[in-house]
Amino acid sequence: MSATLLSAVLVFSQVCLAVALLLAVIRVLYGPRAQDRVLGLDSAYVCAMLLLVVAGMYHGTVYQFEAALVIGTLGFVATTAMGKFLMRGEVIE
């Protein structure tokens, strides 16, 4: 695969992920229920994590991958805590 084609595909994927992130943030802001807002936050952190990974591929560095791992881990913990709070009303029993 040529370098120009790879660069074009990475830029296109960044644009698509940015649009998906924008739509997820809109879901967080205007979600009618709390469950919709949690789903929007979950989608937003996944899109942000993937944007970092694609940016790392575009720039040829590995530093963004570590930040993406941290975002993924924190997002998983936050989603799990919010789900437990919405189901039971408390996070820690």
PDB file of C-alpha atoms in Angstrom:
ATOM      1  CA  MET A   1       0.000   0.000   0.000  1.00  0.00           C
ATOM      2  CA  SER A   2       1.447   3.348  -0.941  1.00  0.00           C
ATOM      3  CA  ALA A   3       2.096   6.023   1.642  1.00  0.00           C
ATOM      4  CA  THR A   4      -0.243   8.553   0.032  1.00  0.00           C
ATOM      5  CA  LEU A   5      -3.139   6.100  -0.013  1.00  0.00           C
ATOM      6  CA  LEU A   6      -2.526   5.179   3.621  1.00  0.00           C
ATOM      7  CA  SER A   7      -2.409   8.864   4.591  1.00  0.00           C
ATOM      8  CA  ALA A   8      -5.661   9.540   2.763  1.00  0.00           C
ATOM      9  CA  VAL A   9      -7.399   6.599   4.430  1.00  0.00           C
ATOM     10  CA  LEU A  10      -6.170   7.671   7.877  1.00  0.00           C
ATOM     11  CA  VAL A  11      -7.402  11.236   7.350  1.00  0.00           C
ATOM     12  CA  PHE A  12     -10.769   9.936   6.133  1.00  0.00           C
ATOM     13  CA  SER A  13     -11.068   7.687   9.175  1.00  0.00           C
ATOM     14  CA  GLN A  14     -10.224  10.614  11.469  1.00  0.00           C
ATOM     15  CA  VAL A  15     -12.994  12.673   9.889  1.00  0.00           C
ATOM     16  CA  CYS A  16     -15.492   9.806  10.269  1.00  0.00           C
ATOM     17  CA  LEU A  17     -14.499   9.281  13.902  1.00  0.00           C
ATOM     18  CA  ALA A  18     -14.766  13.015  14.606  1.00  0.00           C
ATOM     19  CA  VAL A  19     -18.313  13.036  13.207  1.00  0.00           C
ATOM     20  CA  ALA A  20     -19.185   9.987  15.319  1.00  0.00           C
ATOM     21  CA  LEU A  21     -17.723  11.715  18.390  1.00  0.00           C
ATOM     22  CA  LEU A  22     -19.810  14.812  17.684  1.00  0.00           C
ATOM     23  CA  LEU A  23     -22.973  12.722  17.384  1.00  0.00           C
ATOM     24  CA  ALA A  24     -22.153  10.919  20.632  1.00  0.00           C
ATOM     25  CA  VAL A  25     -21.691  14.237  22.440  1.00  0.00           C
ATOM     26  CA  ILE A  26     -25.048  15.400  21.077  1.00  0.00           C
ATOM     27  CA  ARG A  27     -26.582  12.203  22.489  1.00  0.00           C
ATOM     28  CA  VAL A  28     -25.010  12.986  25.869  1.00  0.00           C
ATOM     29  CA  LEU A  29     -26.351  16.530  25.884  1.00  0.00           C
ATOM     30  CA  TYR A  30     -29.861  15.864  24.572  1.00  0.00           C
ATOM     31  CA  GLY A  31     -30.487  12.265  25.640  1.00  0.00           C
ATOM     32  CA  PRO A  32     -33.997  11.965  27.014  1.00  0.00           C
ATOM     33  CA  ARG A  33     -33.052   9.374  29.648  1.00  0.00           C
ATOM     34  CA  ALA A  34     -30.012   8.684  31.795  1.00  0.00           C
ATOM     35  CA  GLN A  35     -29.404   5.414  29.962  1.00  0.00           C
ATOM     36  CA  ASP A  36     -29.119   7.302  26.665  1.00  0.00           C
ATOM     37  CA  ARG A  37     -26.574   9.641  28.200  1.00  0.00           C
ATOM     38  CA  VAL A  38     -24.481   6.749  29.515  1.00  0.00           C
ATOM     39  CA  LEU A  39     -24.589   5.152  26.068  1.00  0.00           C
ATOM     40  CA  GLY A  40     -23.499   8.463  24.542  1.00  0.00           C
ATOM     41  CA  LEU A  41     -20.582   8.730  26.978  1.00  0.00           C
ATOM     42  CA  ASP A  42     -19.579   5.160  26.204  1.00  0.00           C
ATOM     43  CA  SER A  43     -19.596   5.886  22.478  1.00  0.00           C
ATOM     44  CA  ALA A  44     -17.745   9.167  22.990  1.00  0.00           C
ATOM     45  CA  TYR A  45     -14.851   7.632  24.893  1.00  0.00           C
ATOM     46  CA  VAL A  46     -14.527   4.829  22.338  1.00  0.00           C
ATOM     47  CA  CYS A  47     -14.429   7.375  19.504  1.00  0.00           C
ATOM     48  CA  ALA A  48     -11.852   9.484  21.362  1.00  0.00           C
ATOM     49  CA  MET A  49      -9.734   6.410  21.998  1.00  0.00           C
ATOM     50  CA  LEU A  50      -9.871   5.393  18.335  1.00  0.00           C
ATOM     51  CA  LEU A  51      -9.030   8.944  17.257  1.00  0.00           C
ATOM     52  CA  LEU A  52      -5.871   8.741  19.335  1.00  0.00           C
ATOM     53  CA  VAL A  53      -4.951   5.385  17.816  1.00  0.00           C
ATOM     54  CA  VAL A  54      -5.483   6.644  14.262  1.00  0.00           C
ATOM     55  CA  ALA A  55      -3.519   9.823  15.023  1.00  0.00           C
ATOM     56  CA  GLY A  56      -0.683   7.663  16.312  1.00  0.00           C
ATOM     57  CA  MET A  57      -0.729   5.653  13.109  1.00  0.00           C
ATOM     58  CA  TYR A  58      -0.754   8.832  11.029  1.00  0.00           C
ATOM     59  CA  HIS A  59       2.193  10.385  12.872  1.00  0.00           C
ATOM     60  CA  GLY A  60       4.069   7.115  13.261  1.00  0.00           C
ATOM     61  CA  THR A  61       4.479   7.325  17.033  1.00  0.00           C
ATOM     62  CA  VAL A  62       3.496   4.979  19.843  1.00  0.00           C
ATOM     63  CA  TYR A  63       2.775   7.553  22.553  1.00  0.00           C
ATOM     64  CA  GLN A  64      -0.882   7.927  21.639  1.00  0.00           C
ATOM     65  CA  PHE A  65      -1.457   4.211  22.163  1.00  0.00           C
ATOM     66  CA  GLU A  66      -0.643   4.491  25.859  1.00  0.00           C
ATOM     67  CA  ALA A  67      -3.097   7.365  26.242  1.00  0.00           C
ATOM     68  CA  ALA A  68      -5.711   5.330  24.371  1.00  0.00           C
ATOM     69  CA  LEU A  69      -5.212   2.440  26.794  1.00  0.00           C
ATOM     70  CA  VAL A  70      -5.740   4.768  29.757  1.00  0.00           C
ATOM     71  CA  ILE A  71      -8.873   6.244  28.178  1.00  0.00           C
ATOM     72  CA  GLY A  72     -10.220   2.774  27.470  1.00  0.00           C
ATOM     73  CA  THR A  73      -9.605   1.581  31.012  1.00  0.00           C
ATOM     74  CA  LEU A  74     -11.129   4.659  32.643  1.00  0.00           C
ATOM     75  CA  GLY A  75     -14.081   4.566  30.263  1.00  0.00           C
ATOM     76  CA  PHE A  76     -14.776   0.935  31.095  1.00  0.00           C
ATOM     77  CA  VAL A  77     -14.699   1.637  34.826  1.00  0.00           C
ATOM     78  CA  ALA A  78     -16.934   4.695  34.442  1.00  0.00           C
ATOM     79  CA  THR A  79     -19.463   2.836  32.298  1.00  0.00           C
ATOM     80  CA  THR A  80     -19.564  -0.061  34.743  1.00  0.00           C
ATOM     81  CA  ALA A  81     -20.041   2.282  37.709  1.00  0.00           C
ATOM     82  CA  MET A  82     -22.800   4.238  35.968  1.00  0.00           C
ATOM     83  CA  GLY A  83     -24.582   1.045  34.965  1.00  0.00           C
ATOM     84  CA  LYS A  84     -24.453  -0.242  38.528  1.00  0.00           C
ATOM     85  CA  PHE A  85     -25.685   3.111  39.842  1.00  0.00           C
ATOM     86  CA  LEU A  86     -28.599   3.167  37.408  1.00  0.00           C
ATOM     87  CA  MET A  87     -29.564  -0.422  38.255  1.00  0.00           C
ATOM     88  CA  ARG A  88     -29.238  -0.343  42.065  1.00  0.00           C
ATOM     89  CA  GLY A  89     -28.976   3.301  43.073  1.00  0.00           C
ATOM     90  CA  GLU A  90     -25.536   2.922  44.673  1.00  0.00           C
ATOM     91  CA  VAL A  91     -22.064   2.216  43.353  1.00  0.00           C
ATOM     92  CA  ILE A  92     -20.368   0.730  46.401  1.00  0.00           C
ATOM     93  CA  GLU A  93     -22.348  -1.590  48.634  1.00  0.00           C
TER      94      GLU A  93
END
